């Protein structure tokens, strides 16, 4: 059984930083790729960053160089360090996980956390 619990959202001013955390339970060692998604007001959900389980990471262009995804498998925590935030980063952020036998495409993520709100003011 896989469970994901997020924390770390909040409100910051433009230029500020936040770190999101996602604690995952994985009793049967099912998790492969993990990722952060977000959905802003009036926008579709988009994948922000992913880590494929082997240390390889990828980012969408708008956050590359500002956001860092990392994974601590000893503590079962996925992080998203977000620096130099701007109002366009305002969204509900979701941690998600895919089974080992799936890839890192959006349709592969079967397990989702509850979401945490990030609000960036100008």
mmCIF file of N, CA and C in Angstrom:
data_model
loop_
_atom_site.group_PDB
_atom_site.id
_atom_site.type_symbol
_atom_site.label_atom_id
_atom_site.label_comp_id
_atom_site.label_asym_id
_atom_site.label_seq_id
_atom_site.Cartn_x
_atom_site.Cartn_y
_atom_site.Cartn_z
ATOM 1 N N UNK A 1 0.846 -1.178 0.000
ATOM 2 C CA UNK A 1 0.000 0.000 0.000
ATOM 3 C C UNK A 1 0.888 1.236 0.000
ATOM 4 N N UNK A 2 0.584 2.191 -0.862
ATOM 5 C CA UNK A 2 1.350 3.429 -0.966
ATOM 6 C C UNK A 2 0.500 4.583 -0.459
ATOM 7 N N UNK A 3 1.085 5.375 0.422
ATOM 8 C CA UNK A 3 0.426 6.593 0.897
ATOM 9 C C UNK A 3 1.396 7.753 0.804
ATOM 10 N N UNK A 4 0.881 8.905 0.453
ATOM 11 C CA UNK A 4 1.679 10.111 0.295
ATOM 12 C C UNK A 4 1.056 11.225 1.130
ATOM 13 N N UNK A 5 1.877 11.908 1.910
ATOM 14 C CA UNK A 5 1.390 13.009 2.744
ATOM 15 C C UNK A 5 2.310 14.203 2.549
ATOM 16 N N UNK A 6 1.721 15.287 2.087
ATOM 17 C CA UNK A 6 2.488 16.495 1.796
ATOM 18 C C UNK A 6 2.467 17.490 2.940
ATOM 19 N N UNK A 7 3.472 18.359 2.915
ATOM 20 C CA UNK A 7 3.490 19.504 3.811
ATOM 21 C C UNK A 7 4.396 20.565 3.214
ATOM 22 N N UNK A 8 4.313 21.776 3.745
ATOM 23 C CA UNK A 8 5.268 22.800 3.373
ATOM 24 C C UNK A 8 4.747 23.945 2.527
ATOM 25 N N UNK A 9 3.490 23.907 2.125
ATOM 26 C CA UNK A 9 2.973 25.019 1.344
ATOM 27 C C UNK A 9 2.809 26.267 2.195
ATOM 28 N N UNK A 10 2.416 27.357 1.560
ATOM 29 C CA UNK A 10 2.202 28.594 2.290
ATOM 30 C C UNK A 10 2.179 29.778 1.368
ATOM 31 N N UNK A 11 2.279 30.956 1.964
ATOM 32 C CA UNK A 11 2.248 32.209 1.214
ATOM 33 C C UNK A 11 3.581 32.921 1.362
ATOM 34 N N UNK A 12 4.116 33.365 0.240
ATOM 35 C CA UNK A 12 5.384 34.097 0.243
ATOM 36 C C UNK A 12 5.288 35.240 -0.747
ATOM 37 N N UNK A 13 6.205 36.163 -0.615
ATOM 38 C CA UNK A 13 6.304 37.244 -1.596
ATOM 39 C C UNK A 13 7.209 36.810 -2.742
ATOM 40 N N UNK A 14 7.035 37.459 -3.852
ATOM 41 C CA UNK A 14 7.875 37.170 -5.006
ATOM 42 C C UNK A 14 9.346 37.269 -4.633
ATOM 43 N N UNK A 15 10.105 36.301 -5.127
ATOM 44 C CA UNK A 15 11.518 36.224 -4.800
ATOM 45 C C UNK A 15 11.821 35.335 -3.615
ATOM 46 N N UNK A 16 10.787 34.932 -2.906
ATOM 47 C CA UNK A 16 10.973 34.099 -1.738
ATOM 48 C C UNK A 16 11.143 32.629 -2.079
ATOM 49 N N UNK A 17 11.268 31.820 -1.036
ATOM 50 C CA UNK A 17 11.499 30.384 -1.194
ATOM 51 C C UNK A 17 10.554 29.586 -0.306
ATOM 52 N N UNK A 18 10.264 28.393 -0.752
ATOM 53 C CA UNK A 18 9.523 27.412 0.036
ATOM 54 C C UNK A 18 10.092 26.041 -0.265
ATOM 55 N N UNK A 19 9.941 25.131 0.682
ATOM 56 C CA UNK A 19 10.295 23.744 0.425
ATOM 57 C C UNK A 19 9.088 22.871 0.744
ATOM 58 N N UNK A 20 8.677 22.115 -0.239
ATOM 59 C CA UNK A 20 7.605 21.150 -0.060
ATOM 60 C C UNK A 20 8.200 19.791 0.280
ATOM 61 N N UNK A 21 7.503 19.067 1.140
ATOM 62 C CA UNK A 21 7.915 17.719 1.507
ATOM 63 C C UNK A 21 6.770 16.755 1.264
ATOM 64 N N UNK A 22 7.113 15.558 0.897
ATOM 65 C CA UNK A 22 6.116 14.511 0.665
ATOM 66 C C UNK A 22 6.652 13.237 1.299
ATOM 67 N N UNK A 23 6.048 12.856 2.403
ATOM 68 C CA UNK A 23 6.431 11.620 3.068
ATOM 69 C C UNK A 23 5.650 10.480 2.439
ATOM 70 N N UNK A 24 6.361 9.442 2.024
ATOM 71 C CA UNK A 24 5.664 8.325 1.379
ATOM 72 C C UNK A 24 5.902 7.025 2.133
ATOM 73 N N UNK A 25 4.859 6.275 2.237
ATOM 74 C CA UNK A 25 4.960 4.933 2.800
ATOM 75 C C UNK A 25 4.890 3.957 1.637
ATOM 76 N N UNK A 26 5.777 2.990 1.658
ATOM 77 C CA UNK A 26 5.900 2.062 0.530
ATOM 78 C C UNK A 26 6.289 0.694 1.071
ATOM 79 N N UNK A 27 5.367 0.069 1.750
ATOM 80 C CA UNK A 27 5.669 -1.173 2.459
ATOM 81 C C UNK A 27 6.068 -2.327 1.545
ATOM 82 N N UNK A 28 5.657 -2.276 0.304
ATOM 83 C CA UNK A 28 5.968 -3.372 -0.610
ATOM 84 C C UNK A 28 6.939 -2.924 -1.698
ATOM 85 N N UNK A 29 7.629 -1.804 -1.473
ATOM 86 C CA UNK A 29 8.662 -1.341 -2.392
ATOM 87 C C UNK A 29 8.123 -1.223 -3.817
ATOM 88 N N UNK A 30 6.999 -0.553 -3.945
ATOM 89 C CA UNK A 30 6.355 -0.448 -5.243
ATOM 90 C C UNK A 30 6.756 0.788 -6.031
ATOM 91 N N UNK A 31 7.221 1.820 -5.336
ATOM 92 C CA UNK A 31 7.366 3.128 -5.983
ATOM 93 C C UNK A 31 8.578 3.199 -6.893
ATOM 94 N N UNK A 32 8.371 3.747 -8.072
ATOM 95 C CA UNK A 32 9.452 4.041 -9.003
ATOM 96 C C UNK A 32 9.597 5.542 -9.141
ATOM 97 N N UNK A 33 9.091 6.058 -10.247
ATOM 98 C CA UNK A 33 9.185 7.484 -10.515
ATOM 99 C C UNK A 33 8.307 8.275 -9.543
ATOM 100 N N UNK A 34 8.809 9.434 -9.107
ATOM 101 C CA UNK A 34 8.023 10.360 -8.299
ATOM 102 C C UNK A 34 8.099 11.748 -8.913
ATOM 103 N N UNK A 35 7.070 12.530 -8.642
ATOM 104 C CA UNK A 35 7.018 13.827 -9.294
ATOM 105 C C UNK A 35 6.186 14.814 -8.486
ATOM 106 N N UNK A 36 6.362 16.071 -8.837
ATOM 107 C CA UNK A 36 5.518 17.136 -8.335
ATOM 108 C C UNK A 36 4.718 17.698 -9.507
ATOM 109 N N UNK A 37 3.431 17.846 -9.281
ATOM 110 C CA UNK A 37 2.531 18.479 -10.236
ATOM 111 C C UNK A 37 1.948 19.728 -9.588
ATOM 112 N N UNK A 38 1.382 20.592 -10.408
ATOM 113 C CA UNK A 38 0.678 21.748 -9.865
ATOM 114 C C UNK A 38 -0.493 22.107 -10.767
ATOM 115 N N UNK A 39 -1.455 22.752 -10.150
ATOM 116 C CA UNK A 39 -2.600 23.260 -10.901
ATOM 117 C C UNK A 39 -2.926 24.647 -10.387
ATOM 118 N N UNK A 40 -2.700 25.633 -11.234
ATOM 119 C CA UNK A 40 -2.992 27.014 -10.875
ATOM 120 C C UNK A 40 -4.433 27.369 -11.155
ATOM 121 N N UNK A 41 -4.894 28.497 -10.650
ATOM 122 C CA UNK A 41 -6.278 28.912 -10.859
ATOM 123 C C UNK A 41 -6.587 29.071 -12.345
ATOM 124 N N UNK A 42 -7.602 28.362 -12.798
ATOM 125 C CA UNK A 42 -7.995 28.435 -14.197
ATOM 126 C C UNK A 42 -7.053 27.757 -15.160
ATOM 127 N N UNK A 43 -6.132 26.966 -14.642
ATOM 128 C CA UNK A 43 -5.148 26.308 -15.508
ATOM 129 C C UNK A 43 -5.264 24.798 -15.406
ATOM 130 N N UNK A 44 -4.724 24.130 -16.409
ATOM 131 C CA UNK A 44 -4.667 22.676 -16.351
ATOM 132 C C UNK A 44 -3.498 22.230 -15.456
ATOM 133 N N UNK A 45 -3.633 21.014 -14.973
ATOM 134 C CA UNK A 45 -2.546 20.463 -14.177
ATOM 135 C C UNK A 45 -1.310 20.251 -15.056
ATOM 136 N N UNK A 46 -0.145 20.531 -14.492
ATOM 137 C CA UNK A 46 1.092 20.316 -15.228
ATOM 138 C C UNK A 46 2.129 19.669 -14.325
ATOM 139 N N UNK A 47 2.944 18.844 -14.942
ATOM 140 C CA UNK A 47 4.046 18.256 -14.218
ATOM 141 C C UNK A 47 5.161 19.269 -14.076
ATOM 142 N N UNK A 48 5.669 19.446 -12.887
ATOM 143 C CA UNK A 48 6.686 20.454 -12.605
ATOM 144 C C UNK A 48 8.074 19.829 -12.629
ATOM 145 N N UNK A 49 8.232 18.721 -11.923
ATOM 146 C CA UNK A 49 9.539 18.077 -11.814
ATOM 147 C C UNK A 49 9.334 16.615 -11.499
ATOM 148 N N UNK A 50 10.277 15.785 -11.935
ATOM 149 C CA UNK A 50 10.189 14.354 -11.649
ATOM 150 C C UNK A 50 11.564 13.795 -11.342
ATOM 151 N N UNK A 51 11.566 12.684 -10.616
ATOM 152 C CA UNK A 51 12.789 11.939 -10.315
ATOM 153 C C UNK A 51 12.456 10.482 -10.565
ATOM 154 N N UNK A 52 13.230 9.822 -11.419
ATOM 155 C CA UNK A 52 12.795 8.535 -11.955
ATOM 156 C C UNK A 52 13.142 7.334 -11.091
ATOM 157 N N UNK A 53 13.674 7.557 -9.908
ATOM 158 C CA UNK A 53 14.017 6.453 -9.030
ATOM 159 C C UNK A 53 15.466 6.046 -9.128
ATOM 160 N N UNK A 54 16.178 6.578 -10.129
ATOM 161 C CA UNK A 54 17.604 6.296 -10.281
ATOM 162 C C UNK A 54 18.439 7.555 -10.105
ATOM 163 N N UNK A 55 17.791 8.637 -9.707
ATOM 164 C CA UNK A 55 18.495 9.898 -9.519
ATOM 165 C C UNK A 55 18.365 10.863 -10.672
ATOM 166 N N UNK A 56 17.810 10.381 -11.780
ATOM 167 C CA UNK A 56 17.645 11.269 -12.935
ATOM 168 C C UNK A 56 16.440 12.169 -12.721
ATOM 169 N N UNK A 57 16.639 13.469 -12.921
ATOM 170 C CA UNK A 57 15.572 14.439 -12.700
ATOM 171 C C UNK A 57 15.249 15.190 -13.981
ATOM 172 N N UNK A 58 14.037 15.700 -14.041
ATOM 173 C CA UNK A 58 13.652 16.549 -15.167
ATOM 174 C C UNK A 58 12.708 17.623 -14.664
ATOM 175 N N UNK A 59 12.682 18.741 -15.397
ATOM 176 C CA UNK A 59 11.908 19.910 -14.997
ATOM 177 C C UNK A 59 11.232 20.531 -16.205
ATOM 178 N N UNK A 60 10.114 21.199 -15.946
ATOM 179 C CA UNK A 60 9.571 22.020 -17.022
ATOM 180 C C UNK A 60 10.399 23.293 -17.100
ATOM 181 N N UNK A 61 10.367 23.895 -18.274
ATOM 182 C CA UNK A 61 11.246 25.023 -18.526
ATOM 183 C C UNK A 61 11.049 26.202 -17.594
ATOM 184 N N UNK A 62 9.820 26.439 -17.189
ATOM 185 C CA UNK A 62 9.538 27.639 -16.401
ATOM 186 C C UNK A 62 10.102 27.582 -14.979
ATOM 187 N N UNK A 63 10.481 26.382 -14.529
ATOM 188 C CA UNK A 63 11.022 26.267 -13.159
ATOM 189 C C UNK A 63 12.483 25.839 -13.146
ATOM 190 N N UNK A 64 12.994 25.457 -14.299
ATOM 191 C CA UNK A 64 14.385 24.971 -14.338
ATOM 192 C C UNK A 64 15.323 26.073 -13.855
ATOM 193 N N UNK A 65 16.217 25.692 -12.955
ATOM 194 C CA UNK A 65 17.143 26.656 -12.372
ATOM 195 C C UNK A 65 16.622 27.321 -11.110
ATOM 196 N N UNK A 66 15.325 27.177 -10.853
ATOM 197 C CA UNK A 66 14.743 27.754 -9.638
ATOM 198 C C UNK A 66 14.259 26.675 -8.672
ATOM 199 N N UNK A 67 13.752 25.574 -9.208
ATOM 200 C CA UNK A 67 13.226 24.483 -8.389
ATOM 201 C C UNK A 67 14.192 23.304 -8.420
ATOM 202 N N UNK A 68 14.242 22.576 -7.308
ATOM 203 C CA UNK A 68 15.060 21.363 -7.238
ATOM 204 C C UNK A 68 14.256 20.252 -6.591
ATOM 205 N N UNK A 69 14.129 19.139 -7.314
ATOM 206 C CA UNK A 69 13.483 17.952 -6.751
ATOM 207 C C UNK A 69 14.564 17.029 -6.206
ATOM 208 N N UNK A 70 14.285 16.463 -5.044
ATOM 209 C CA UNK A 70 15.230 15.518 -4.465
ATOM 210 C C UNK A 70 14.469 14.480 -3.663
ATOM 211 N N UNK A 71 15.131 13.384 -3.437
ATOM 212 C CA UNK A 71 14.463 12.236 -2.831
ATOM 213 C C UNK A 71 15.410 11.597 -1.830
ATOM 214 N N UNK A 72 14.926 11.423 -0.611
ATOM 215 C CA UNK A 72 15.702 10.756 0.422
ATOM 216 C C UNK A 72 15.048 9.412 0.693
ATOM 217 N N UNK A 73 15.609 8.367 0.117
ATOM 218 C CA UNK A 73 15.015 7.041 0.265
ATOM 219 C C UNK A 73 15.229 6.444 1.647
ATOM 220 N N UNK A 74 16.158 6.982 2.422
ATOM 221 C CA UNK A 74 16.366 6.476 3.779
ATOM 222 C C UNK A 74 15.255 6.967 4.705
ATOM 223 N N UNK A 75 14.709 8.144 4.373
ATOM 224 C CA UNK A 75 13.629 8.715 5.179
ATOM 225 C C UNK A 75 12.279 8.639 4.472
ATOM 226 N N UNK A 76 12.291 8.180 3.215
ATOM 227 C CA UNK A 76 11.060 8.130 2.412
ATOM 228 C C UNK A 76 10.407 9.506 2.295
ATOM 229 N N UNK A 77 11.196 10.485 1.879
ATOM 230 C CA UNK A 77 10.688 11.837 1.695
ATOM 231 C C UNK A 77 11.107 12.348 0.321
ATOM 232 N N UNK A 78 10.156 12.924 -0.384
ATOM 233 C CA UNK A 78 10.412 13.622 -1.632
ATOM 234 C C UNK A 78 10.309 15.115 -1.345
ATOM 235 N N UNK A 79 11.261 15.877 -1.844
ATOM 236 C CA UNK A 79 11.277 17.327 -1.611
ATOM 237 C C UNK A 79 11.134 18.089 -2.929
ATOM 238 N N UNK A 80 10.637 19.298 -2.790
ATOM 239 C CA UNK A 80 10.702 20.258 -3.878
ATOM 240 C C UNK A 80 11.142 21.588 -3.276
ATOM 241 N N UNK A 81 12.383 21.939 -3.522
ATOM 242 C CA UNK A 81 12.900 23.231 -3.078
ATOM 243 C C UNK A 81 12.575 24.252 -4.162
ATOM 244 N N UNK A 82 11.866 25.299 -3.788
ATOM 245 C CA UNK A 82 11.432 26.305 -4.745
ATOM 246 C C UNK A 82 12.030 27.651 -4.362
ATOM 247 N N UNK A 83 12.874 28.170 -5.220
ATOM 248 C CA UNK A 83 13.533 29.455 -4.985
ATOM 249 C C UNK A 83 13.079 30.481 -6.012
ATOM 250 N N UNK A 84 13.282 31.738 -5.674
ATOM 251 C CA UNK A 84 12.935 32.831 -6.575
ATOM 252 C C UNK A 84 11.511 32.674 -7.123
ATOM 253 N N UNK A 85 10.597 32.456 -6.226
ATOM 254 C CA UNK A 85 9.207 32.245 -6.620
ATOM 255 C C UNK A 85 8.608 33.503 -7.220
ATOM 256 N N UNK A 86 7.704 33.311 -8.159
ATOM 257 C CA UNK A 86 6.982 34.438 -8.746
ATOM 258 C C UNK A 86 5.477 34.127 -8.741
ATOM 259 N N UNK A 87 4.646 35.127 -8.952
ATOM 260 C CA UNK A 87 3.190 34.901 -8.857
ATOM 261 C C UNK A 87 2.676 33.809 -9.780
ATOM 262 N N UNK A 88 3.366 33.562 -10.902
ATOM 263 C CA UNK A 88 2.928 32.505 -11.817
ATOM 264 C C UNK A 88 3.105 31.112 -11.218
ATOM 265 N N UNK A 89 3.845 31.017 -10.110
ATOM 266 C CA UNK A 89 4.015 29.727 -9.438
ATOM 267 C C UNK A 89 2.866 29.425 -8.480
ATOM 268 N N UNK A 90 1.961 30.382 -8.308
ATOM 269 C CA UNK A 90 0.815 30.165 -7.430
ATOM 270 C C UNK A 90 -0.029 29.011 -7.946
ATOM 271 N N UNK A 91 -0.235 28.011 -7.094
ATOM 272 C CA UNK A 91 -0.959 26.811 -7.515
ATOM 273 C C UNK A 91 -1.121 25.877 -6.330
ATOM 274 N N UNK A 92 -1.969 24.877 -6.534
ATOM 275 C CA UNK A 92 -2.001 23.735 -5.637
ATOM 276 C C UNK A 92 -0.951 22.761 -6.152
ATOM 277 N N UNK A 93 -0.082 22.330 -5.268
ATOM 278 C CA UNK A 93 1.000 21.426 -5.638
ATOM 279 C C UNK A 93 0.704 20.026 -5.105
ATOM 280 N N UNK A 94 0.952 19.038 -5.955
ATOM 281 C CA UNK A 94 0.675 17.652 -5.618
ATOM 282 C C UNK A 94 1.914 16.796 -5.808
ATOM 283 N N UNK A 95 2.159 15.959 -4.841
ATOM 284 C CA UNK A 95 3.170 14.925 -4.954
ATOM 285 C C UNK A 95 2.497 13.681 -5.529
ATOM 286 N N UNK A 96 3.212 12.961 -6.394
ATOM 287 C CA UNK A 96 2.644 11.773 -7.007
ATOM 288 C C UNK A 96 3.722 10.712 -7.189
ATOM 289 N N UNK A 97 3.288 9.464 -7.243
ATOM 290 C CA UNK A 97 4.216 8.349 -7.400
ATOM 291 C C UNK A 97 3.674 7.359 -8.410
ATOM 292 N N UNK A 98 4.598 6.749 -9.133
ATOM 293 C CA UNK A 98 4.243 5.727 -10.109
ATOM 294 C C UNK A 98 4.819 4.381 -9.671
ATOM 295 N N UNK A 99 4.156 3.293 -9.982
ATOM 296 C CA UNK A 99 4.724 1.968 -9.673
ATOM 297 C C UNK A 99 6.007 1.747 -10.451
ATOM 298 N N UNK A 100 6.839 0.869 -9.941
ATOM 299 C CA UNK A 100 8.137 0.598 -10.572
ATOM 300 C C UNK A 100 8.022 0.142 -12.018
ATOM 301 N N UNK A 101 6.963 -0.572 -12.336
ATOM 302 C CA UNK A 101 6.834 -1.119 -13.677
ATOM 303 C C UNK A 101 6.220 -0.131 -14.667
ATOM 304 N N UNK A 102 5.968 1.119 -14.191
ATOM 305 C CA UNK A 102 5.456 2.142 -15.075
ATOM 306 C C UNK A 102 6.548 3.176 -15.353
ATOM 307 N N UNK A 103 6.281 4.083 -16.256
ATOM 308 C CA UNK A 103 7.256 5.110 -16.613
ATOM 309 C C UNK A 103 6.966 6.391 -15.822
ATOM 310 N N UNK A 104 7.413 7.531 -16.365
ATOM 311 C CA UNK A 104 7.229 8.816 -15.692
ATOM 312 C C UNK A 104 6.265 9.727 -16.438
ATOM 313 N N UNK A 105 5.429 9.164 -17.258
ATOM 314 C CA UNK A 105 4.423 9.970 -17.942
ATOM 315 C C UNK A 105 3.288 10.254 -16.969
ATOM 316 N N UNK A 106 2.536 11.302 -17.229
ATOM 317 C CA UNK A 106 1.499 11.694 -16.286
ATOM 318 C C UNK A 106 0.521 10.554 -16.032
ATOM 319 N N UNK A 107 0.190 9.790 -17.048
ATOM 320 C CA UNK A 107 -0.768 8.699 -16.874
ATOM 321 C C UNK A 107 -0.216 7.543 -16.042
ATOM 322 N N UNK A 108 1.094 7.541 -15.766
ATOM 323 C CA UNK A 108 1.695 6.468 -14.977
ATOM 324 C C UNK A 108 1.585 6.694 -13.479
ATOM 325 N N UNK A 109 1.266 7.925 -13.083
ATOM 326 C CA UNK A 109 1.221 8.238 -11.660
ATOM 327 C C UNK A 109 -0.127 7.796 -11.092
ATOM 328 N N UNK A 110 -0.103 6.773 -10.268
ATOM 329 C CA UNK A 110 -1.317 6.192 -9.726
ATOM 330 C C UNK A 110 -1.592 6.632 -8.294
ATOM 331 N N UNK A 111 -0.579 7.128 -7.624
ATOM 332 C CA UNK A 111 -0.717 7.489 -6.213
ATOM 333 C C UNK A 111 -0.501 8.994 -6.061
ATOM 334 N N UNK A 112 -1.422 9.637 -5.358
ATOM 335 C CA UNK A 112 -1.410 11.101 -5.250
ATOM 336 C C UNK A 112 -1.597 11.533 -3.802
ATOM 337 N N UNK A 113 -0.886 12.608 -3.456
ATOM 338 C CA UNK A 113 -1.089 13.217 -2.150
ATOM 339 C C UNK A 113 -2.276 14.184 -2.213
ATOM 340 N N UNK A 114 -2.577 14.770 -1.087
ATOM 341 C CA UNK A 114 -3.793 15.579 -0.974
ATOM 342 C C UNK A 114 -3.643 16.969 -1.560
ATOM 343 N N UNK A 115 -2.419 17.415 -1.767
ATOM 344 C CA UNK A 115 -2.190 18.753 -2.297
ATOM 345 C C UNK A 115 -1.874 19.753 -1.207
ATOM 346 N N UNK A 116 -1.028 20.707 -1.565
ATOM 347 C CA UNK A 116 -0.695 21.793 -0.645
ATOM 348 C C UNK A 116 -0.648 23.099 -1.448
ATOM 349 N N UNK A 117 -1.216 24.147 -0.892
ATOM 350 C CA UNK A 117 -1.355 25.404 -1.612
ATOM 351 C C UNK A 117 -0.084 26.241 -1.482
ATOM 352 N N UNK A 118 0.358 26.763 -2.607
ATOM 353 C CA UNK A 118 1.459 27.727 -2.642
ATOM 354 C C UNK A 118 0.917 29.006 -3.266
ATOM 355 N N UNK A 119 1.050 30.108 -2.552
ATOM 356 C CA UNK A 119 0.586 31.402 -3.033
ATOM 357 C C UNK A 119 1.738 32.389 -3.000
ATOM 358 N N UNK A 120 2.004 32.997 -4.154
ATOM 359 C CA UNK A 120 3.104 33.949 -4.274
ATOM 360 C C UNK A 120 2.518 35.309 -4.630
ATOM 361 N N UNK A 121 2.789 36.284 -3.809
ATOM 362 C CA UNK A 121 2.272 37.631 -4.044
ATOM 363 C C UNK A 121 3.364 38.524 -4.610
ATOM 364 N N UNK A 122 2.935 39.473 -5.420
ATOM 365 C CA UNK A 122 3.911 40.371 -6.056
ATOM 366 C C UNK A 122 4.221 41.570 -5.179
#
